[in-house]
Amino acid sequence: MGDSRELPRFAALQVGIVVAVQAVVLTALSGRFGFHRDELYFVAAGHRPDWGYVDNPPITPWLARASTAVFGETPTGLRVVATLLGVATVVVVTLIAREFGGGRGAQLFTALATALSSYVLVISHMLATNSADLLLWSLIALSGLKLLRTGDGRWWLAVGAAAGVGMANKWLVLLLLSGLGVGVLVAGPRRVLRSRWLAAGIGIAALLTAPVVLWQARHGWPMLTVAGGISEDDGGENRALFVPMQLVLLSPVLVPVWVAGLVRPWRDPALRWARALAIAYPVVCVELVALGGKPYYAIPLLLPLVALGADPALRWLRRGGTARRALTGAATAVCLVVSVLIGLPVVPPPALDGVLLAMNKEPGEQVGWPEFTDTVAGAWARIPATERDTAVIVAGNYGEAGAIEHYGPTRGLPQPYSPHMSYADWGPPPDRLVGPVLLVGGFERGSPAAHLITGCRVVAKNRTAGGVDNDENGTPISLCTLTEPWSTAWPKLRQFY
């Protein structure tokens, strides 16, 4: 039989205040910087709804389309959905703390720790695939923990539904499921695997996942190609940074809390049923190190561990004297300031260079896109008016293409093309466009583009507004010539990463 003890009341008032302040702050700052390059890509993908894209399933582009359709195609309008996802994550993680018997204090602690952690601030401020992924991992964890605690097999339906939607957003959810599965097999309670509801949960997940998997299969599994490229290019660096990033991405001050969460189920017999969660995190970490995955992929599992460690952390504080509480308070204040500086646009763009961008490059990628498009428009004007009807703008990456697509029409620019990621599927340019090629950025040395797009001469260079040294600072813009029709050249130009 499962644990049928009554749980503490949900601290609705306290948690409600936390998420209300969270929503107000995120909304107030959502328009301070511009679109992130990934957001521009999601907006473009949202205008081309499909069951999949080269580098991600459809949920995030669909959310981008819905948010901008309702609230306007602006950074603030787009980020409404990111704010809502962040708020929902705080509530769900707080409910996880309640599953462990956490009362009002533990729930408030968990809500504050979640809302103010660096990683959550970053992905709640801007829309990323991680924004929905964090909520979906938390929902799977909550449903799975309810299943393990109560033994009620009907929770398999919720696990299956959340897993199916998770697969339609990011396939990393398979790591979470495998980690929890290993945890249950090793530490139990294994009786939940004998429930007839398990097959129903798997069926729901399969039904929700099927259109996404079929799309990938029809298109040659491009997401696996992208993942392989990331592992090949960045795998060594990801492995070297994996452990240090686990300590800082959430917040250094929370490390003792989630470590207490890892230990607690082994010390508290009443929480024996939660040992699968404590096993899942190291399992997922081992899988990611083996695959060369990015360190932040494992961070969503730390939040349930923070919820599990909340009670021990509060007891430790209560047992300590004034000096312990003062030192903990000072460390928390420092980490909070750092989290805000890293995760939110609270400093002007010129102040981003240096330490802040080294710790989190994403704010830099939200600066200067209108000015970037101005530079492209100036280069476009260098093409004689008689040749512009047959000229083509080709961007080297999806961020550049997304910026030109969004900001270009008001500057007299035509639809851009790019062989990068899903933009390659939205091309090629018509073969009738045989005029000059305005190449934004460039291609790697030795790539097929060197033989297909030739005679390039640089006519402009982008300088990012505020002097921010982001990926587009110094981007060259060249006038070039195409050597064969677009229909035959385009497949050779394609870039997956």
Short mmCIF file of C-alpha atoms in Angstrom, two decimals:
data_model
loop_
_atom_site.label_atom_id
_atom_site.label_comp_id
_atom_site.label_asym_id
_atom_site.label_seq_id
_atom_site.Cartn_x
_atom_site.Cartn_y
_atom_site.Cartn_z
CA MET A 1 0.00 0.00 0.00
CA GLY A 2 1.11 3.58 -0.64
CA ASP A 3 1.48 6.45 1.77
CA SER A 4 -2.04 7.79 2.29
CA ARG A 5 -1.20 10.32 4.98
CA GLU A 6 -2.78 13.72 4.52
CA LEU A 7 -0.41 16.28 3.07
CA PRO A 8 0.08 19.76 4.56
CA ARG A 9 -2.12 22.51 3.17
CA PHE A 10 -0.80 24.25 0.11
CA ALA A 11 0.60 27.65 1.12
CA ALA A 12 -1.51 29.42 -1.48
CA LEU A 13 -1.18 32.94 -0.04
CA GLN A 14 2.59 32.86 0.42
CA VAL A 15 3.28 31.15 -2.92
CA GLY A 16 0.76 33.44 -4.62
CA ILE A 17 2.67 36.50 -3.42
CA VAL A 18 5.95 35.02 -4.69
CA VAL A 19 4.62 34.29 -8.17
CA ALA A 20 2.80 37.61 -8.37
CA VAL A 21 6.04 39.49 -7.69
CA GLN A 22 7.84 37.17 -10.09
CA ALA A 23 5.34 37.93 -12.86
CA VAL A 24 5.45 41.70 -12.25
CA VAL A 25 9.26 41.85 -12.31
CA LEU A 26 9.59 39.65 -15.40
CA THR A 27 6.93 41.64 -17.25
CA ALA A 28 8.48 44.98 -16.30
CA LEU A 29 11.88 43.88 -17.66
CA SER A 30 10.67 41.86 -20.65
CA GLY A 31 11.04 44.73 -23.12
CA ARG A 32 14.27 46.22 -21.77
CA PHE A 33 16.42 44.37 -24.30
CA GLY A 34 15.31 43.11 -27.70
CA PHE A 35 14.64 39.67 -29.11
CA HIS A 36 17.17 36.92 -28.52
CA ARG A 37 18.42 35.28 -31.74
CA ASP A 38 16.61 32.06 -30.79
CA GLU A 39 13.39 34.00 -30.19
CA LEU A 40 13.60 35.51 -33.67
CA TYR A 41 13.95 31.96 -35.01
CA PHE A 42 10.95 30.73 -33.00
CA VAL A 43 8.84 33.64 -34.25
CA ALA A 44 9.80 32.77 -37.83
CA ALA A 45 9.07 29.08 -37.22
CA GLY A 46 5.75 29.96 -35.64
CA HIS A 47 4.73 31.62 -38.89
CA ARG A 48 5.38 28.25 -40.57
CA PRO A 49 3.54 25.82 -38.27
CA ASP A 50 4.56 22.21 -38.66
CA TRP A 51 4.92 19.02 -36.62
CA GLY A 52 8.65 19.51 -36.36
CA TYR A 53 11.72 21.51 -37.23
CA VAL A 54 15.31 20.58 -37.91
CA ASP A 55 16.58 21.29 -34.40
CA ASN A 56 13.51 21.12 -32.16
CA PRO A 57 9.97 19.75 -31.95
CA PRO A 58 7.03 22.13 -32.45
CA ILE A 59 5.83 23.20 -28.97
CA THR A 60 8.07 26.25 -28.51
CA PRO A 61 7.41 27.72 -32.00
CA TRP A 62 3.70 27.11 -31.45
CA LEU A 63 3.87 28.95 -28.12
CA ALA A 64 5.72 31.80 -29.85
CA ARG A 65 2.99 32.02 -32.48
CA ALA A 66 0.22 32.01 -29.86
CA SER A 67 1.86 34.60 -27.62
CA THR A 68 2.68 37.04 -30.41
CA ALA A 69 -0.75 36.60 -31.99
CA VAL A 70 -2.43 37.63 -28.74
CA PHE A 71 0.03 40.10 -27.25
CA GLY A 72 1.87 41.45 -30.30
CA GLU A 73 5.06 40.54 -32.16
CA THR A 74 7.36 42.36 -29.75
CA PRO A 75 9.81 41.09 -27.13
CA THR A 76 7.26 41.90 -24.43
CA GLY A 77 4.43 40.19 -26.30
CA LEU A 78 6.51 37.08 -26.98
CA ARG A 79 7.77 36.80 -23.43
CA VAL A 80 4.33 36.71 -21.84
CA VAL A 81 4.36 32.96 -22.39
CA ALA A 82 7.87 32.64 -20.92
CA THR A 83 6.69 34.47 -17.80
CA LEU A 84 3.65 32.20 -17.48
CA LEU A 85 5.83 29.12 -17.85
CA GLY A 86 8.17 30.42 -15.15
CA VAL A 87 5.27 31.14 -12.78
CA ALA A 88 3.79 27.69 -13.39
CA THR A 89 7.16 26.07 -12.71
CA VAL A 90 7.40 27.77 -9.31
CA VAL A 91 3.95 26.50 -8.37
CA VAL A 92 4.65 22.93 -9.51
CA VAL A 93 8.02 22.72 -7.71
CA THR A 94 6.35 24.05 -4.56
CA LEU A 95 3.75 21.30 -4.87
CA ILE A 96 6.65 18.83 -5.03
CA ALA A 97 7.90 20.18 -1.69
CA ARG A 98 4.40 19.53 -0.31
CA GLU A 99 4.62 15.91 -1.51
CA PHE A 100 7.57 15.46 0.82
CA GLY A 101 5.54 16.73 3.77
CA GLY A 102 6.83 20.28 3.54
CA GLY A 103 4.67 22.75 5.42
CA ARG A 104 4.24 26.46 4.86
CA GLY A 105 7.89 27.30 5.60
CA ALA A 106 9.32 24.65 3.29
CA GLN A 107 6.90 25.57 0.54
CA LEU A 108 7.74 29.27 0.78
CA PHE A 109 11.45 28.46 0.82
CA THR A 110 11.06 26.28 -2.28
CA ALA A 111 9.04 28.91 -4.14
CA LEU A 112 11.61 31.62 -3.42
CA ALA A 113 14.57 29.38 -4.24
CA THR A 114 12.99 28.38 -7.55
CA ALA A 115 11.88 31.85 -8.64
CA LEU A 116 15.21 33.51 -7.76
CA SER A 117 17.66 30.90 -9.06
CA SER A 118 19.85 31.99 -11.97
CA TYR A 119 18.70 29.32 -14.40
CA VAL A 120 15.00 29.97 -13.80
CA LEU A 121 15.48 33.75 -14.14
CA VAL A 122 17.25 33.32 -17.49
CA ILE A 123 14.65 31.05 -19.10
CA SER A 124 11.66 32.85 -17.59
CA HIS A 125 12.83 36.19 -19.00
CA MET A 126 13.15 34.94 -22.58
CA LEU A 127 11.35 32.20 -24.51
CA ALA A 128 13.53 29.16 -25.08
CA THR A 129 12.86 25.46 -25.51
CA ASN A 130 14.11 25.16 -21.92
CA SER A 131 11.28 27.43 -20.72
CA ALA A 132 8.63 24.80 -21.41
CA ASP A 133 11.04 21.94 -20.78
CA LEU A 134 11.60 23.01 -17.17
CA LEU A 135 7.86 23.05 -16.48
CA LEU A 136 7.30 19.70 -18.19
CA TRP A 137 10.15 18.01 -16.28
CA SER A 138 8.67 19.40 -13.07
CA LEU A 139 5.22 18.07 -13.97
CA ILE A 140 6.64 14.63 -14.72
CA ALA A 141 8.50 14.70 -11.41
CA LEU A 142 5.37 15.75 -9.50
CA SER A 143 3.18 13.11 -11.15
CA GLY A 144 5.84 10.44 -10.74
CA LEU A 145 6.34 11.26 -7.07
CA LYS A 146 2.59 11.10 -6.45
CA LEU A 147 2.60 7.69 -8.13
CA LEU A 148 5.47 6.47 -5.95
CA ARG A 149 4.05 7.94 -2.74
CA THR A 150 0.48 6.72 -3.09
CA GLY A 151 0.88 3.65 -5.26
CA ASP A 152 -2.16 4.82 -7.23
CA GLY A 153 -1.49 3.62 -10.78
CA ARG A 154 -3.78 6.24 -12.27
CA TRP A 155 -0.93 8.71 -11.94
CA TRP A 156 0.68 6.88 -14.86
CA LEU A 157 -1.83 8.73 -17.04
CA ALA A 158 -0.48 12.09 -15.90
CA VAL A 159 3.11 10.92 -16.33
CA GLY A 160 2.33 9.73 -19.84
CA ALA A 161 0.56 12.94 -20.82
CA ALA A 162 3.38 15.15 -19.52
CA ALA A 163 5.99 12.91 -21.16
CA GLY A 164 4.15 13.02 -24.50
CA VAL A 165 3.93 16.81 -24.46
CA GLY A 166 7.56 16.90 -23.32
CA MET A 167 8.59 14.86 -26.35
CA ALA A 168 6.80 17.41 -28.52
CA ASN A 169 9.01 20.10 -27.00
CA LYS A 170 12.43 18.54 -26.41
CA TRP A 171 13.57 14.94 -26.53
CA LEU A 172 15.73 15.38 -23.45
CA VAL A 173 12.68 14.22 -21.51
CA LEU A 174 13.82 10.68 -22.38
CA LEU A 175 16.79 11.21 -20.06
CA LEU A 176 14.47 12.09 -17.18
CA LEU A 177 12.28 9.06 -17.82
CA SER A 178 15.27 6.75 -18.01
CA GLY A 179 16.74 8.20 -14.81
CA LEU A 180 13.49 7.76 -12.89
CA GLY A 181 13.05 4.29 -14.37
CA VAL A 182 16.49 3.20 -13.18
CA GLY A 183 15.72 4.73 -9.79
CA VAL A 184 12.51 2.73 -9.42
CA LEU A 185 14.19 -0.50 -10.52
CA VAL A 186 17.03 -0.01 -8.05
CA ALA A 187 15.23 1.46 -5.03
CA GLY A 188 11.53 0.86 -5.66
CA PRO A 189 8.71 0.89 -5.03
CA ARG A 190 8.71 -1.54 -7.96
CA ARG A 191 5.04 -2.43 -7.50
CA VAL A 192 4.09 0.64 -9.57
CA LEU A 193 5.62 -1.09 -12.60
CA ARG A 194 3.04 -3.86 -12.29
CA SER A 195 0.07 -1.50 -12.55
CA ARG A 196 -2.28 -1.97 -15.51
CA TRP A 197 -2.30 1.82 -15.79
CA LEU A 198 1.33 1.79 -16.97
CA ALA A 199 0.31 0.58 -20.44
CA ALA A 200 -2.33 3.33 -20.64
CA GLY A 201 0.26 5.96 -19.72
CA ILE A 202 2.64 4.65 -22.37
CA GLY A 203 -0.21 4.72 -24.89
CA ILE A 204 -0.98 8.38 -24.13
CA ALA A 205 2.69 9.31 -24.46
CA ALA A 206 3.00 7.40 -27.75
CA LEU A 207 -0.13 9.02 -29.18
CA LEU A 208 1.10 12.52 -28.36
CA THR A 209 4.60 11.80 -29.61
CA ALA A 210 3.69 10.04 -32.85
CA PRO A 211 3.23 13.10 -35.14
CA VAL A 212 6.56 14.54 -34.02
CA VAL A 213 8.46 11.28 -34.48
CA LEU A 214 6.86 10.67 -37.88
CA TRP A 215 7.88 14.16 -39.02
CA GLN A 216 11.47 13.51 -37.99
CA ALA A 217 11.46 10.11 -39.70
CA ARG A 218 10.12 11.59 -42.95
CA HIS A 219 12.85 14.23 -42.91
CA GLY A 220 15.76 11.92 -42.14
CA TRP A 221 15.98 12.47 -38.36
CA PRO A 222 17.60 15.92 -38.55
CA MET A 223 17.41 16.42 -34.76
CA LEU A 224 19.78 13.50 -34.31
CA THR A 225 22.14 15.06 -36.83
CA VAL A 226 22.07 18.35 -34.91
CA ALA A 227 22.61 16.57 -31.58
CA GLY A 228 25.54 14.65 -33.05
CA GLY A 229 27.10 17.88 -34.28
CA ILE A 230 26.75 19.52 -30.87
CA SER A 231 28.39 16.53 -29.21
CA GLU A 232 31.21 16.45 -31.75
CA ASP A 233 31.91 20.18 -31.63
CA ASP A 234 31.28 20.94 -27.94
CA GLY A 235 31.35 17.55 -26.24
CA GLY A 236 34.81 17.94 -24.73
CA GLU A 237 34.07 21.37 -23.31
CA ASN A 238 30.67 20.24 -22.05
CA ARG A 239 32.24 17.32 -20.20
CA ALA A 240 34.94 19.50 -18.65
CA LEU A 241 32.43 22.08 -17.43
CA PHE A 242 29.68 19.67 -16.41
CA VAL A 243 30.37 19.39 -12.68
CA PRO A 244 31.28 23.07 -12.12
CA MET A 245 28.14 24.17 -13.93
CA GLN A 246 25.96 21.97 -11.70
CA LEU A 247 27.26 24.01 -8.77
CA VAL A 248 26.63 27.46 -10.21
CA LEU A 249 23.82 27.34 -12.77
CA LEU A 250 21.05 27.17 -10.17
CA SER A 251 22.92 29.06 -7.43
CA PRO A 252 25.93 28.15 -5.28
CA VAL A 253 23.93 28.88 -2.13
CA LEU A 254 21.43 26.17 -3.12
CA VAL A 255 24.06 23.43 -3.50
CA PRO A 256 23.84 22.35 0.18
CA VAL A 257 20.05 22.29 -0.16
CA TRP A 258 19.89 19.92 -3.14
CA VAL A 259 22.69 17.81 -1.67
CA ALA A 260 20.50 17.48 1.46
CA GLY A 261 17.72 16.45 -0.91
CA LEU A 262 19.91 13.71 -2.37
CA VAL A 263 20.68 12.37 1.10
CA ARG A 264 17.29 12.78 2.82
CA PRO A 265 15.43 9.73 1.39
CA TRP A 266 18.22 7.45 2.63
CA ARG A 267 18.03 8.86 6.17
CA ASP A 268 14.28 9.28 6.55
CA PRO A 269 12.39 5.95 6.39
CA ALA A 270 9.14 7.84 5.74
CA LEU A 271 10.60 9.04 2.43
CA ARG A 272 11.96 5.72 1.26
CA TRP A 273 9.55 5.92 -1.67
CA ALA A 274 11.39 9.02 -2.96
CA ARG A 275 14.77 7.31 -3.39
CA ALA A 276 14.15 6.93 -7.12
CA LEU A 277 14.43 10.72 -7.47
CA ALA A 278 17.77 10.77 -5.65
CA ILE A 279 19.05 8.07 -8.03
CA ALA A 280 17.64 9.71 -11.17
CA TYR A 281 19.83 12.82 -10.96
CA PRO A 282 23.24 11.05 -11.01
CA VAL A 283 21.95 8.67 -13.70
CA VAL A 284 20.97 11.59 -15.93
CA CYS A 285 24.31 13.28 -15.25
CA VAL A 286 26.23 10.15 -16.29
CA GLU A 287 24.16 9.90 -19.47
CA LEU A 288 24.81 13.54 -20.35
CA VAL A 289 28.56 13.29 -19.74
CA ALA A 290 28.68 10.18 -21.93
CA LEU A 291 26.74 11.95 -24.69
CA GLY A 292 28.63 15.24 -24.39
CA GLY A 293 25.39 17.08 -23.63
CA LYS A 294 25.26 20.62 -22.32
CA PRO A 295 25.58 20.98 -18.52
CA TYR A 296 22.30 22.85 -18.14
CA TYR A 297 20.34 19.88 -19.48
CA ALA A 298 20.43 18.31 -15.99
CA ILE A 299 19.41 21.43 -14.05
CA PRO A 300 15.62 20.77 -14.14
CA LEU A 301 16.20 17.72 -11.90
CA LEU A 302 17.86 19.89 -9.26
CA LEU A 303 14.64 21.77 -8.52
CA PRO A 304 12.77 18.71 -7.12
CA LEU A 305 15.90 17.98 -5.08
CA VAL A 306 15.80 21.53 -3.70
CA ALA A 307 12.17 20.88 -2.74
CA LEU A 308 13.28 17.63 -1.06
CA GLY A 309 16.08 19.39 0.81
CA ALA A 310 14.03 22.39 1.95
CA ASP A 311 12.99 20.95 5.31
CA PRO A 312 16.51 19.80 6.33
CA ALA A 313 17.91 23.17 5.28
CA LEU A 314 15.39 25.06 7.40
CA ARG A 315 16.03 22.78 10.39
CA TRP A 316 19.75 23.39 10.01
CA LEU A 317 19.17 27.14 10.06
CA ARG A 318 16.91 26.95 13.11
CA ARG A 319 19.48 24.90 15.02
CA GLY A 320 22.25 27.39 14.28
CA GLY A 321 23.06 30.50 16.19
CA THR A 322 22.99 34.11 15.11
CA ALA A 323 26.37 33.84 13.40
CA ARG A 324 25.25 30.93 11.22
CA ARG A 325 22.08 32.70 10.16
CA ALA A 326 23.95 35.95 9.49
CA LEU A 327 26.57 34.19 7.35
CA THR A 328 23.89 32.28 5.45
CA GLY A 329 21.93 35.48 4.91
CA ALA A 330 25.00 37.30 3.57
CA ALA A 331 25.85 34.45 1.20
CA THR A 332 22.24 34.31 0.02
CA ALA A 333 22.19 38.06 -0.62
CA VAL A 334 25.39 37.89 -2.68
CA CYS A 335 24.13 34.95 -4.72
CA LEU A 336 20.79 36.67 -5.25
CA VAL A 337 22.45 39.80 -6.60
CA VAL A 338 24.62 37.70 -8.91
CA SER A 339 21.57 35.72 -10.09
CA VAL A 340 19.67 38.90 -10.93
CA LEU A 341 22.64 40.46 -12.71
CA ILE A 342 23.19 37.29 -14.72
CA GLY A 343 19.58 36.41 -15.46
CA LEU A 344 17.77 39.70 -15.96
CA PRO A 345 18.48 42.83 -18.08
CA VAL A 346 19.06 45.16 -15.14
CA VAL A 347 22.26 46.80 -16.44
CA PRO A 348 22.58 48.83 -19.67
CA PRO A 349 24.05 47.01 -22.70
CA PRO A 350 27.54 48.61 -22.49
CA ALA A 351 27.89 47.19 -18.96
CA LEU A 352 27.36 43.63 -20.20
CA ASP A 353 30.87 43.12 -21.53
CA GLY A 354 33.31 41.19 -19.42
CA VAL A 355 32.26 39.08 -16.46
CA LEU A 356 28.50 39.18 -17.05
CA LEU A 357 28.68 37.95 -20.63
CA ALA A 358 31.28 35.36 -19.64
CA MET A 359 28.82 33.97 -17.08
CA ASN A 360 25.78 34.18 -19.37
CA LYS A 361 26.07 35.17 -23.01
CA GLU A 362 22.32 35.25 -23.64
CA PRO A 363 21.70 38.94 -22.75
CA GLY A 364 24.30 39.92 -25.35
CA GLU A 365 22.34 38.06 -28.01
CA GLN A 366 19.33 40.30 -27.24
CA VAL A 367 21.11 43.52 -28.18
CA GLY A 368 21.42 45.29 -31.52
CA TRP A 369 19.15 43.43 -33.94
CA PRO A 370 17.37 46.54 -35.32
CA GLU A 371 20.75 48.20 -35.87
CA PHE A 372 22.06 45.00 -37.44
CA THR A 373 19.18 45.11 -39.91
CA ASP A 374 19.95 48.77 -40.61
CA THR A 375 23.47 47.73 -41.59
CA VAL A 376 22.08 45.06 -43.92
CA ALA A 377 19.72 47.63 -45.44
CA GLY A 378 22.64 49.95 -46.08
CA ALA A 379 24.51 47.17 -47.86
CA TRP A 380 21.39 46.27 -49.86
CA ALA A 381 21.24 49.86 -51.07
CA ARG A 382 24.67 49.37 -52.62
CA ILE A 383 23.10 47.07 -55.20
CA PRO A 384 22.00 49.03 -58.30
CA ALA A 385 18.23 49.54 -58.35
CA THR A 386 18.00 47.75 -61.71
CA GLU A 387 19.48 44.57 -60.17
CA ARG A 388 17.57 44.37 -56.90
CA ASP A 389 14.59 42.54 -58.38
CA THR A 390 16.82 39.53 -59.00
CA ALA A 391 19.12 39.90 -55.98
CA VAL A 392 19.02 37.62 -52.90
CA ILE A 393 19.86 38.11 -49.23
CA VAL A 394 21.47 34.99 -47.76
CA ALA A 395 22.09 34.93 -44.01
CA GLY A 396 24.68 32.67 -42.45
CA ASN A 397 22.57 31.69 -39.44
CA TYR A 398 18.96 31.63 -38.28
CA GLY A 399 19.38 34.59 -35.93
CA GLU A 400 20.50 36.86 -38.76
CA ALA A 401 17.74 35.56 -41.02
CA GLY A 402 15.12 35.96 -38.28
CA ALA A 403 16.18 39.55 -37.60
CA ILE A 404 16.03 40.50 -41.30
CA GLU A 405 12.68 38.77 -41.68
CA HIS A 406 11.23 40.61 -38.69
CA TYR A 407 12.78 44.07 -39.05
CA GLY A 408 13.54 44.08 -42.79
CA PRO A 409 10.15 44.91 -44.35
CA THR A 410 10.05 48.38 -42.77
CA ARG A 411 13.55 48.97 -44.15
CA GLY A 412 12.70 47.92 -47.69
CA LEU A 413 14.38 44.52 -47.52
CA PRO A 414 13.02 41.40 -49.24
CA GLN A 415 12.49 38.02 -47.60
CA PRO A 416 15.90 36.63 -46.53
CA TYR A 417 17.05 33.07 -47.04
CA SER A 418 19.43 30.97 -45.01
CA PRO A 419 20.75 27.41 -45.35
CA HIS A 420 20.94 27.15 -41.55
CA MET A 421 18.67 24.79 -39.57
CA SER A 422 14.99 24.94 -40.58
CA TYR A 423 15.53 28.05 -42.70
CA ALA A 424 17.08 25.65 -45.21
CA ASP A 425 13.69 23.93 -45.51
CA TRP A 426 12.03 27.30 -46.13
CA GLY A 427 14.20 27.90 -49.19
CA PRO A 428 15.70 27.78 -51.73
CA PRO A 429 15.38 31.13 -53.45
CA PRO A 430 13.65 30.87 -56.84
CA ASP A 431 15.99 30.13 -59.72
CA ARG A 432 14.82 33.33 -61.42
CA LEU A 433 16.83 35.29 -58.79
CA VAL A 434 20.12 35.30 -60.67
CA GLY A 435 21.36 38.71 -59.56
CA PRO A 436 23.85 39.67 -56.83
CA VAL A 437 23.95 37.70 -53.56
CA LEU A 438 24.12 39.82 -50.41
CA LEU A 439 25.85 37.41 -48.07
CA VAL A 440 25.36 38.22 -44.39
CA GLY A 441 28.07 36.60 -42.32
CA GLY A 442 29.77 33.79 -44.10
CA PHE A 443 30.48 30.10 -44.24
CA GLU A 444 33.23 28.01 -42.72
CA ARG A 445 36.50 27.81 -44.60
CA GLY A 446 36.50 24.86 -46.98
CA SER A 447 32.72 24.57 -47.11
CA PRO A 448 30.94 24.00 -50.46
CA ALA A 449 29.80 27.63 -50.33
CA ALA A 450 33.30 28.73 -51.37
CA HIS A 451 32.68 27.21 -54.81
CA LEU A 452 29.00 28.13 -55.09
CA ILE A 453 29.04 31.73 -53.85
CA THR A 454 32.16 33.44 -55.15
CA GLY A 455 33.70 36.82 -55.90
CA CYS A 456 32.70 38.18 -52.49
CA ARG A 457 33.72 41.68 -51.50
CA VAL A 458 32.89 43.09 -48.09
CA VAL A 459 30.69 46.19 -48.34
CA ALA A 460 29.80 46.63 -44.64
CA LYS A 461 30.53 45.35 -41.17
CA ASN A 462 28.06 45.26 -38.34
CA ARG A 463 28.95 46.95 -35.06
CA THR A 464 26.64 45.97 -32.22
CA ALA A 465 24.83 48.78 -30.44
CA GLY A 466 26.46 49.74 -27.18
CA GLY A 467 29.67 48.02 -28.17
CA VAL A 468 28.43 44.67 -26.88
CA ASP A 469 30.72 41.92 -28.08
CA ASN A 470 28.09 39.40 -29.12
CA ASP A 471 28.10 36.90 -31.99
CA GLU A 472 27.11 39.55 -34.55
CA ASN A 473 29.64 42.20 -33.58
CA GLY A 474 31.95 42.50 -36.58
CA THR A 475 29.80 40.36 -38.88
CA PRO A 476 30.82 41.09 -42.50
CA ILE A 477 28.26 41.71 -45.21
CA SER A 478 29.44 40.96 -48.72
CA LEU A 479 28.26 41.23 -52.29
CA CYS A 480 28.85 37.94 -54.12
CA THR A 481 27.96 35.96 -57.23
CA LEU A 482 26.17 32.62 -57.45
CA THR A 483 27.80 30.07 -59.78
CA GLU A 484 24.87 27.68 -60.34
CA PRO A 485 21.06 27.73 -59.96
CA TRP A 486 19.68 27.94 -56.44
CA SER A 487 17.76 24.68 -56.84
CA THR A 488 20.99 22.70 -57.23
CA ALA A 489 23.21 24.86 -54.99
CA TRP A 490 20.87 24.94 -51.98
CA PRO A 491 21.25 21.31 -50.81
CA LYS A 492 25.03 21.71 -50.86
CA LEU A 493 24.87 24.84 -48.71
CA ARG A 494 22.78 23.30 -45.91
CA GLN A 495 24.11 23.67 -42.36
CA PHE A 496 22.80 21.66 -39.39
CA TYR A 497 24.83 23.43 -36.66
#
